[in-house]
Amino acid sequence: MVGTRFFLSKEEKKVIRKQIKASHTLLKHEGISTTPHPTESVVVANGGLGNGVSREELLSVLTEAEEVESLFMPPHKPYAFVTYRSVESARRALTQLNGQKLQSEENSITLYLSYVNSVTFEEEKSVPLPEGLVLVEEFVSPDEEAVLLAAIDWLSSNEDVTAQKSLKHRRVKHYGFEFRYDNNNVDKDKPLRAGLPDECLPVLERCVKSGLISIMPDQLTVNQYESGQGIPPHVDTHSAFEETIISLSLGAKTVMEFRHPDGRLVPVVLPGRSLLVMRGESRYLWTHGITPRKFDMVPACSPHSPASDLGTNRNLTLSKRGTRTSFTFRKIRHEPCCCAFPSTCDSQGAASAFSPSPSSPPSLPCCHADATRLEEEYVHRVYNAIASHFSSTRHSPWPSVCHFLSLLPAGSVLADVGCGNGKYLGVNPELITVGCDRSNALVQICVERGFQAFVSDALSVPLRTASCDACISIAVIHHFSTPERRLAAVRELTRILRPKGQALIYVWAFEQEYNKQRSKYLKEQIKDMQHISKGTNSKLSVHTNRTAFNTQDLLVPWHLKEGKKQGEEDSGENTKKDKKTSGNSLPVFHRYYHVFQQGELEQLCGQVAGVRVCRSYHDQGNWCVILEKD
């Protein structure tokens, strides 16, 4: 009896090779083990929310073959898990669908399926909505929505009546009072001739009657967002407006992200015709913003699910953004704010970081909560306030950093953690670069320059483990105010590095004179040898710019100047020296620094398992190391 031979075509062999490669990638980067033996459950490589495939699109393909028992699409991941009713159903589906193309909204994707023994996922704890935040769905009818949208005349540009701005990522119109983006406030003595549109009055009266607001607003900002547009995270200025702020979403749905100073993030789905009410902590303490993107991750089957369940809902899908118009109503404040959140209040203690010499300097933190408060006030808020001026002084990349980037192979994935204005993201065009920074204002500058960047704390970077070939952290870690937080920042850098990947770290050095060479930062001659002043006072001292350091933990002034004149430089940046300004006196801001002694950075990195210091050196007043992951 002659046996039958089965020959695979060239295309079938290619599919099998791709399937095996996809299985290896899942194991390497996600820890997902596949099996050659048929089971009821299958992992679908390329078919995930993370690479632009919606639940509906994937289901339409999967159900063509067999009846699906369940589908789990992990948030932000480029794969999904599907379970069929039987092993035989799964086998037929894999045979039919392996290598099949799926035409998504944006592009064509090839699916590769492999068996898995079980489907496991980590159920995240539900994060409650910020205190004081209320979302009311379907607050206006479709007819009311049409009337309100028609009331906004975008063609009119009479700024004496209404103030209209065409911003880079949205267009804006102000009624009642103009909100000025140069100082994040309103001119309360210059009301616009036109008050709020009459079409808004029935909606506002309903808000008062239902107890959502207690007094009628007198200021309206209308923002119109096209698909892919957003607004940076921010807290509405305390001194400008009274407590309660209401925002009506018209048109397409979107996701607004609320972030607490301690890093908690709560994404909130805003359906069309819904009303968002912010008061208390959600108004005064949490930032809110909309990330620029064309798709949002939203619940698929339960449109009325609590918005706080967005991160835990297993039935997630992608929602394509359309044109959205928001009506944000506020009441002008005529007295200083006396809220319970002084760390973010410009009428209260937050102003201490913005004075020529803080009357009561902060103390060194003694716990995690103290550290987050110190960094929020004397790092995060300062860089947001000085972002434009700071960016104008950060235009020349450091040669040694450029050399490190030039040695990376073409196609390497580089993460710049603490990217500032993005000056290193375009140094080597052959790299795939992404940047992140805690300052939303600096990230916005990166985006305007055409770089890929997002807002993130350096202690919790939303990138996959072992996903980057290289990382850089330039002048970032010295802003963390405890040894534990500085160590956590190094650990987070190494977490996202792949094996054999390298990280370059720069921190400001205590020793501004090294090997008989003075850094460019120093302006005055050093008469005495540097020594650390320990003392018994836990209060932070205010450093005198361009002089040697006498303590490791200090506040460094930044003198805001008009136009494009330079501010006080730090870390030996290669920029022009500060010029004296005549006339106007502008604010002085204070930033917290921990300047590193010789050997301290290497000792810090030595506490991280699985990495080694390849090289350490002193570069223009900075201590620097290159780490390699085992």
XYZ file of C-alpha atoms in Angstrom:
630
model
C 0.000 0.000 0.000
C 1.413 3.314 -1.036
C 1.218 6.006 1.633
C -0.210 9.401 0.895
C 2.166 12.394 1.154
C 0.902 15.786 2.010
C 2.851 18.740 0.644
C 2.544 22.247 2.060
C 2.466 25.119 -0.382
C 4.970 27.963 -0.151
C 2.296 30.230 1.291
C 1.286 27.658 3.921
C 4.904 27.266 5.018
C 5.192 31.052 5.318
C 2.108 31.178 7.537
C 3.509 28.456 9.813
C 6.835 30.322 10.129
C 5.000 33.523 11.008
C 2.823 31.668 13.501
C 5.877 30.199 15.243
C 7.553 33.616 15.319
C 4.417 35.159 16.824
C 4.385 32.433 19.518
C 8.021 33.161 20.388
C 7.286 36.898 20.586
C 4.339 36.319 22.939
C 6.503 34.174 25.207
C 9.440 36.590 25.191
C 7.568 39.840 25.782
C 4.342 38.751 27.475
C 5.162 35.424 29.125
C 2.341 33.683 27.243
C 3.056 29.993 26.561
C 1.412 28.389 23.548
C 0.959 24.658 22.991
C 1.006 22.528 19.823
C -1.869 20.403 21.156
C -5.427 21.532 20.274
C -7.396 23.106 23.148
C -10.604 25.117 23.407
C -8.684 28.382 23.828
C -6.645 30.263 21.247
C -4.446 33.366 21.423
C -4.770 35.681 18.425
C -1.524 37.529 17.704
C -1.956 40.965 16.048
C -5.668 40.941 16.907
C -5.723 43.266 19.901
C -6.838 46.666 21.092
C -3.197 47.705 21.235
C -2.763 47.574 17.469
C -6.054 49.132 16.442
C -8.429 46.151 16.212
C -11.860 46.686 17.744
C -13.866 43.966 19.465
C -16.539 44.098 16.760
C -14.000 43.741 13.934
C -12.298 40.754 15.552
C -15.563 39.019 16.437
C -16.808 39.350 12.870
C -13.805 37.315 11.695
C -13.712 34.803 14.551
C -17.408 33.911 14.286
C -17.113 33.254 10.561
C -15.430 29.958 11.441
C -17.138 28.745 14.611
C -19.334 29.891 17.462
C -17.334 31.845 20.034
C -17.807 31.093 23.725
C -15.878 34.121 25.016
C -13.452 36.792 23.831
C -11.024 38.616 26.121
C -9.056 41.575 24.755
C -6.514 42.846 27.338
C -6.269 46.656 27.493
C -3.532 48.143 25.269
C -2.224 44.714 24.187
C -1.702 43.606 20.541
C -3.325 40.209 21.078
C -6.578 38.638 22.271
C -7.825 35.330 23.714
C -10.795 33.493 22.243
C -12.464 30.386 23.683
C -14.629 28.152 21.491
C -17.342 25.727 22.588
C -15.182 22.654 21.961
C -11.668 21.600 21.070
C -12.883 20.561 17.628
C -14.399 24.027 17.038
C -11.127 25.657 18.032
C -9.186 23.338 15.698
C -11.391 24.181 12.726
C -11.197 27.904 13.507
C -7.414 27.869 13.732
C -7.119 25.986 10.448
C -9.419 28.440 8.696
C -8.266 31.721 10.213
C -4.508 31.314 10.665
C -2.828 33.828 8.331
C -6.124 35.515 7.416
C -6.100 39.279 6.856
C -8.359 41.555 8.858
C -9.192 44.948 7.386
C -9.463 47.332 10.336
C -10.401 51.023 10.302
C -6.793 52.070 9.764
C -4.943 49.247 8.009
C -4.782 45.594 7.024
C -3.588 43.159 9.726
C -2.654 39.492 9.409
C -3.843 37.255 12.256
C -1.775 34.359 13.612
C -3.491 31.894 15.978
C -1.985 29.453 18.468
C -3.485 27.155 21.120
C -3.105 27.995 24.819
C -3.917 25.736 27.759
C -5.798 28.415 29.641
C -6.772 32.077 29.507
C -5.568 34.064 32.493
C -5.751 37.759 33.181
C -5.091 40.039 36.113
C -8.263 41.693 37.309
C -7.332 45.262 38.215
C -8.902 46.831 41.252
C -11.702 49.224 40.433
C -10.606 52.839 40.900
C -13.421 55.095 42.133
C -14.215 58.369 40.439
C -12.429 61.389 41.899
C -14.276 62.887 44.857
C -16.755 65.488 43.669
C -16.969 64.265 40.059
C -20.460 63.563 38.660
C -21.361 62.374 35.149
C -24.962 62.723 33.953
C -25.645 60.934 30.669
C -28.202 62.176 28.116
C -28.535 65.479 29.953
C -29.768 67.201 26.784
C -31.945 65.836 23.999
C -30.806 65.467 20.385
C -32.904 68.525 19.488
C -31.292 70.612 22.241
C -27.875 69.424 21.071
C -28.609 70.654 17.538
C -29.790 74.061 18.839
C -26.672 74.533 20.974
C -24.274 73.593 18.184
C -26.054 75.943 15.773
C -25.704 78.802 18.271
C -21.902 78.857 17.895
C -20.914 80.971 14.900
C -17.398 79.828 14.077
C -17.278 82.118 11.042
C -17.593 85.287 13.138
C -14.291 86.728 14.379
C -15.470 89.883 16.196
C -13.297 89.531 19.307
C -14.905 92.544 20.986
C -18.071 90.479 21.282
C -16.692 86.953 21.656
C -13.048 85.867 21.796
C -12.152 83.176 19.268
C -8.838 81.348 19.003
C -7.526 78.801 16.522
C -5.191 76.732 18.648
C -2.916 74.097 17.168
C -5.009 71.152 18.353
C -8.510 72.597 18.610
C -10.497 75.744 18.016
C -11.894 77.750 20.899
C -14.497 80.447 21.454
C -15.043 82.380 24.713
C -18.197 84.088 25.935
C -18.663 86.422 28.900
C -14.947 86.659 29.656
C -11.921 85.583 27.649
C -9.716 82.902 29.167
C -6.121 83.885 28.408
C -3.752 80.980 27.790
C -0.640 83.109 28.296
C -1.297 83.459 32.029
C -4.014 80.807 32.533
C -6.432 83.380 33.913
C -9.134 85.859 32.953
C -9.152 89.653 32.902
C -12.028 90.194 35.301
C -12.216 93.926 34.515
C -12.751 93.359 30.777
C -15.964 91.411 30.150
C -16.816 90.632 26.546
C -19.761 92.555 25.084
C -21.705 89.390 24.396
C -22.735 87.339 27.368
C -23.582 83.660 27.233
C -25.728 82.607 24.238
C -29.474 82.653 24.979
C -29.695 79.050 23.760
C -27.689 77.979 26.838
C -30.099 79.433 29.401
C -32.658 76.551 29.477
C -29.830 74.057 30.084
C -28.290 76.173 32.843
C -31.651 76.717 34.521
C -32.134 72.932 34.541
C -28.690 72.578 36.188
C -29.713 75.003 38.945
C -33.097 73.358 39.446
C -31.527 69.894 39.734
C -28.928 71.118 42.241
C -25.899 70.531 40.009
C -24.937 74.215 40.375
C -26.055 76.838 42.878
C -25.376 80.020 40.904
C -25.592 80.861 37.201
C -22.235 80.841 35.337
C -21.038 84.004 33.603
C -18.223 82.531 31.498
C -18.359 79.948 28.697
C -15.523 78.301 26.785
C -16.483 76.300 23.711
C -13.832 73.846 22.468
C -14.197 71.948 19.209
C -12.039 68.852 18.722
C -11.596 66.975 15.462
C -10.587 63.305 15.467
C -7.057 62.980 16.817
C -7.103 66.251 18.771
C -7.019 66.738 22.537
C -6.099 69.049 25.397
C -3.127 68.707 27.810
C -3.798 67.715 31.442
C -4.510 70.751 33.616
C -6.283 72.073 36.698
C -8.532 75.063 36.047
C -6.941 78.064 37.778
C -8.293 78.358 41.318
C -8.209 82.176 41.474
C -10.016 82.547 38.153
C -13.219 80.590 38.800
C -15.522 79.521 41.601
C -15.594 75.894 42.699
C -18.170 74.146 40.512
C -17.405 73.725 36.809
C -19.787 71.986 34.411
C -18.966 70.751 30.919
C -21.455 69.584 28.306
C -20.161 67.123 25.664
C -21.859 67.343 22.264
C -21.219 65.227 19.187
C -18.835 62.276 19.372
C -17.908 60.525 22.610
C -14.394 60.745 24.010
C -12.356 59.633 27.039
C -11.142 62.226 29.540
C -8.327 61.210 31.886
C -8.180 62.407 35.497
C -4.830 62.127 37.296
C -4.139 62.561 41.018
C -0.764 64.020 42.140
C 0.106 60.597 43.595
C -0.128 59.037 40.105
C -3.634 57.501 40.227
C -5.263 57.631 36.795
C -9.013 57.414 36.183
C -10.228 57.382 32.543
C -13.819 58.609 32.197
C -15.960 57.967 29.105
C -17.868 61.105 28.083
C -20.771 60.094 25.810
C -22.392 62.618 23.513
C -25.006 64.833 25.233
C -23.578 64.070 28.701
C -22.830 66.612 31.435
C -19.699 66.460 33.586
C -19.745 68.233 36.957
C -16.462 68.961 38.765
C -16.351 70.206 42.331
C -14.219 69.617 45.414
C -11.157 67.428 44.954
C -11.923 66.636 41.296
C -11.976 70.367 40.533
C -9.111 71.615 42.686
C -6.579 68.758 42.898
C -6.897 66.279 39.996
C -5.702 67.259 36.530
C -8.002 66.467 33.612
C -7.144 66.234 29.931
C -7.816 64.440 26.642
C -4.962 62.521 25.013
C -4.679 63.285 21.264
C -5.605 60.056 19.430
C -8.112 58.794 16.868
C -9.456 55.832 18.880
C -10.510 55.463 22.515
C -10.784 52.277 24.559
C -14.360 52.050 25.885
C -16.779 49.416 27.253
C -18.374 47.505 24.383
C -21.598 45.959 25.642
C -22.467 48.109 28.644
C -22.686 51.755 27.605
C -24.174 52.623 30.999
C -21.416 50.950 33.022
C -19.789 53.223 35.622
C -16.998 55.186 33.993
C -14.594 54.150 36.741
C -14.891 50.536 35.582
C -13.228 51.309 32.264
C -9.916 49.764 33.294
C -11.509 46.577 34.657
C -14.229 45.862 32.086
C -13.410 42.664 30.173
C -15.669 43.653 27.249
C -13.561 46.519 25.957
C -13.500 47.782 22.406
C -12.235 50.731 20.386
C -14.351 53.774 19.608
C -13.351 55.952 16.677
C -13.407 59.611 17.560
C -15.416 62.095 15.561
C -15.955 65.829 15.957
C -16.728 66.729 19.578
C -17.764 70.138 20.900
C -17.631 70.901 24.620
C -19.470 73.736 26.398
C -17.642 74.471 29.677
C -19.480 76.856 32.015
C -17.766 78.612 34.932
C -18.419 81.449 37.394
C -15.775 84.179 37.673
C -14.203 84.367 41.148
C -13.757 87.857 42.657
C -12.126 86.886 45.971
C -8.975 84.789 46.601
C -9.532 81.041 46.687
C -9.415 79.518 50.170
C -9.932 75.855 49.228
C -8.584 72.876 51.144
C -5.935 72.109 48.487
C -3.122 74.671 48.915
C -0.588 72.536 47.007
C -2.389 73.354 43.735
C -3.945 76.685 44.714
C -2.399 79.827 43.232
C -4.146 81.926 45.922
C -2.469 80.004 48.761
C 0.645 78.023 49.575
C 1.400 76.959 46.012
C 2.700 80.469 45.423
C 5.675 79.695 47.703
C 7.464 77.973 44.831
C 7.014 81.132 42.763
C 8.541 83.785 45.023
C 12.022 85.358 45.059
C 12.776 83.621 48.363
C 10.220 81.299 49.962
C 9.340 82.670 53.398
C 8.976 79.132 54.739
C 11.116 76.731 52.678
C 9.956 73.110 52.706
C 11.676 70.438 54.734
C 13.244 67.275 53.426
C 10.473 64.657 53.148
C 10.241 61.986 55.820
C 7.627 59.782 54.101
C 6.222 58.936 50.671
C 3.321 61.381 50.991
C 5.664 64.265 51.903
C 7.883 63.415 48.922
C 5.013 63.455 46.415
C 3.787 66.808 47.786
C 7.263 68.350 47.627
C 7.859 67.166 44.053
C 4.386 68.233 42.934
C 4.935 71.792 44.154
C 8.653 72.297 43.540
C 9.125 70.212 40.389
C 5.942 69.347 38.475
C 4.067 72.627 38.858
C 7.199 74.698 38.243
C 8.091 72.989 34.955
C 4.523 73.388 33.726
C 4.695 77.096 34.529
C 8.105 77.739 32.931
C 7.781 75.225 30.061
C 7.920 77.701 27.176
C 10.857 79.666 28.575
C 12.638 76.496 29.710
C 12.264 74.999 26.220
C 13.773 78.108 24.612
C 16.958 77.499 26.627
C 17.133 73.789 25.765
C 18.019 73.759 22.091
C 21.546 72.261 22.002
C 21.816 68.487 22.609
C 24.845 67.455 24.673
C 27.567 65.870 22.485
C 28.103 62.839 24.749
C 24.386 62.006 24.697
C 24.345 62.380 20.905
C 27.332 60.023 20.690
C 25.470 57.396 22.739
C 22.442 57.706 20.445
C 24.568 57.557 17.283
C 25.971 54.151 18.288
C 22.539 52.492 18.519
C 21.704 50.205 15.555
C 19.164 51.424 13.012
C 15.622 50.451 13.959
C 16.353 50.381 17.708
C 13.497 51.414 19.990
C 14.541 54.315 22.238
C 12.590 55.665 25.221
C 13.517 59.108 26.540
C 12.108 59.111 30.085
C 11.854 62.744 31.134
C 12.178 64.007 27.566
C 11.506 67.699 28.280
C 11.010 69.512 24.969
C 12.154 66.448 23.001
C 15.545 67.726 21.875
C 16.996 64.188 21.868
C 14.070 62.487 20.107
C 15.212 63.638 16.658
C 18.992 63.316 17.063
C 19.224 59.927 15.304
C 16.489 59.637 12.627
C 17.199 55.909 12.216
C 15.792 55.157 15.683
C 12.182 54.517 16.684
C 11.783 57.050 19.479
C 9.162 57.774 22.106
C 9.369 60.286 24.918
C 7.523 60.863 28.160
C 7.592 63.619 30.730
C 5.671 64.508 33.877
C 5.064 68.040 32.510
C 2.066 68.135 30.197
C 3.206 71.549 28.915
C 6.585 70.157 27.806
C 4.927 67.103 26.234
C 2.692 69.465 24.281
C 5.827 71.159 22.905
C 7.147 67.728 21.831
C 3.872 66.957 20.057
C 3.916 70.311 18.272
C 7.419 69.451 17.034
C 6.126 66.207 15.552
C 7.574 63.802 18.140
C 5.801 60.849 19.764
C 5.464 61.743 23.452
C 3.048 61.260 26.326
C 2.573 62.398 29.924
C 3.945 59.939 32.461
C 5.654 59.790 35.820
C 9.166 58.314 35.597
C 8.254 55.939 38.448
C 5.496 54.305 36.403
C 6.109 54.347 32.655
C 3.264 52.726 30.650
C 5.580 50.745 28.364
C 5.840 46.961 28.263
C 8.582 45.194 30.180
C 11.652 44.545 27.969
C 10.181 46.570 25.098
C 13.036 49.045 24.493
C 16.511 48.590 23.070
C 17.771 51.694 24.864
C 16.646 54.334 27.353
C 17.941 57.737 28.331
C 17.227 59.702 31.498
C 18.831 63.120 31.192
C 18.606 65.460 34.208
C 15.567 63.711 35.724
C 16.449 61.448 38.663
C 17.964 64.326 40.665
C 14.401 65.739 41.025
C 13.260 62.789 43.190
C 13.440 63.751 46.844
C 14.195 60.450 48.629
C 16.763 57.675 48.036
C 13.901 55.173 47.683
C 12.265 57.154 44.892
C 15.559 57.677 43.083
C 16.183 53.928 43.245
C 12.650 53.229 41.986
C 13.302 55.512 38.988
C 16.414 53.515 38.025
C 14.520 50.233 38.451
C 11.738 51.479 36.172
C 14.272 52.390 33.487
C 15.804 48.926 33.589
C 12.374 47.245 33.611
C 11.505 48.525 30.136
C 14.938 47.590 28.755
C 15.303 44.356 26.814
C 18.188 42.001 27.728
C 21.508 43.521 26.564
C 19.765 46.881 26.222
C 21.503 49.991 27.562
C 20.411 53.014 29.577
C 22.205 56.368 29.798
C 21.587 58.379 32.984
C 22.667 61.964 33.711
C 22.287 63.668 37.112
C 23.564 67.010 38.370
C 26.886 66.687 40.205
C 27.780 68.180 43.577
C 31.324 68.479 42.233
C 31.128 71.307 39.695
C 34.933 71.342 39.539
C 36.432 67.955 38.611
C 39.922 67.018 37.409
C 40.932 70.691 37.648
C 38.208 71.708 35.204
C 35.273 73.914 36.168
C 31.863 73.298 34.577
C 30.313 75.991 32.435
C 27.614 76.361 35.069
C 30.009 78.011 37.514
C 30.259 81.753 37.115
C 32.163 82.847 40.216
C 35.659 81.716 41.093
C 35.745 78.962 43.704
C 37.778 80.223 46.639
C 37.283 77.298 48.984
C 37.141 73.573 48.484
C 33.597 72.293 48.223
C 32.231 70.660 51.324
C 28.794 69.383 52.242
C 26.998 71.343 54.885
C 25.131 68.814 56.997
C 23.722 70.993 59.757
C 20.716 70.234 61.910
C 18.156 72.298 60.018
C 15.915 70.085 57.890
C 14.665 73.058 55.868
C 15.873 73.178 52.258
C 18.195 76.062 51.427
C 17.859 78.261 48.355
C 20.911 77.928 46.129
C 22.690 80.937 44.628
C 22.877 80.331 40.903
C 26.261 79.941 39.203
C 28.033 79.138 42.466
C 29.382 75.946 44.022
C 27.012 73.793 46.031
C 27.289 73.537 49.803
C 24.492 71.027 50.336
C 23.073 68.124 48.354
C 19.352 68.868 48.763
C 18.319 72.360 47.771
C 16.006 74.685 45.852
C 17.408 76.155 42.635
C 15.870 79.423 41.374
C 14.631 79.853 37.823
C 14.266 83.508 36.808
C 11.511 83.805 34.236
C 12.425 86.345 31.574
C 10.431 88.010 28.849
C 10.555 86.985 25.226
C 13.375 84.629 24.311
C 15.923 85.762 26.874
C 17.577 82.993 28.772
C 16.824 81.871 32.288
C 19.249 80.739 34.929
C 20.903 77.630 33.562
C 21.514 74.375 35.360
C 23.454 71.180 34.734
C 26.026 72.872 32.491
C 23.747 73.237 29.441
C 25.485 74.747 26.420
C 23.377 77.876 26.148
C 24.022 81.579 26.349
C 24.591 83.142 29.717
C 21.728 84.879 31.441
C 21.160 88.458 30.371
C 19.913 91.161 32.670
C 16.445 92.435 31.937
C 15.478 95.999 32.607
C 12.135 97.241 33.734
C 9.635 94.488 34.397
C 10.261 92.072 37.256
C 8.928 88.621 36.441
C 8.440 85.624 38.757
C 11.209 83.543 40.267
C 10.461 79.818 40.486
C 12.176 77.262 42.701
C 12.925 73.662 41.725
C 13.967 70.896 44.088
C 17.268 69.099 43.346
C 19.345 66.386 44.974
C 22.857 66.873 43.564
C 24.908 63.659 43.462
C 28.328 63.166 45.008
C 31.036 61.240 43.184
C 30.265 57.508 43.272
C 26.706 57.983 44.523
C 25.060 57.291 41.154
C 27.056 54.088 40.648
C 26.156 52.983 44.186
C 22.470 53.657 43.469
C 22.538 51.648 40.233
C 24.394 48.843 42.001
C 21.295 48.191 44.118
C 19.319 47.167 41.011
C 19.462 43.466 40.258
C 20.136 42.293 36.721
C 22.114 45.293 35.455
C 25.747 46.311 35.409
C 27.476 49.682 35.052
C 29.415 49.617 31.783
C 30.846 53.104 32.135
C 30.686 56.105 34.435
C 32.045 59.600 33.784
C 31.774 63.313 34.626
C 30.400 65.553 31.867
C 30.075 69.317 32.336
C 28.935 69.240 35.931
C 26.973 65.975 35.668
C 27.635 62.440 36.861
C 26.749 59.947 34.143
C 26.480 56.178 33.835
C 25.744 53.711 31.052
C 23.931 50.610 32.323
C 23.465 47.290 30.523
C 20.724 44.813 31.379
C 21.753 41.158 31.817
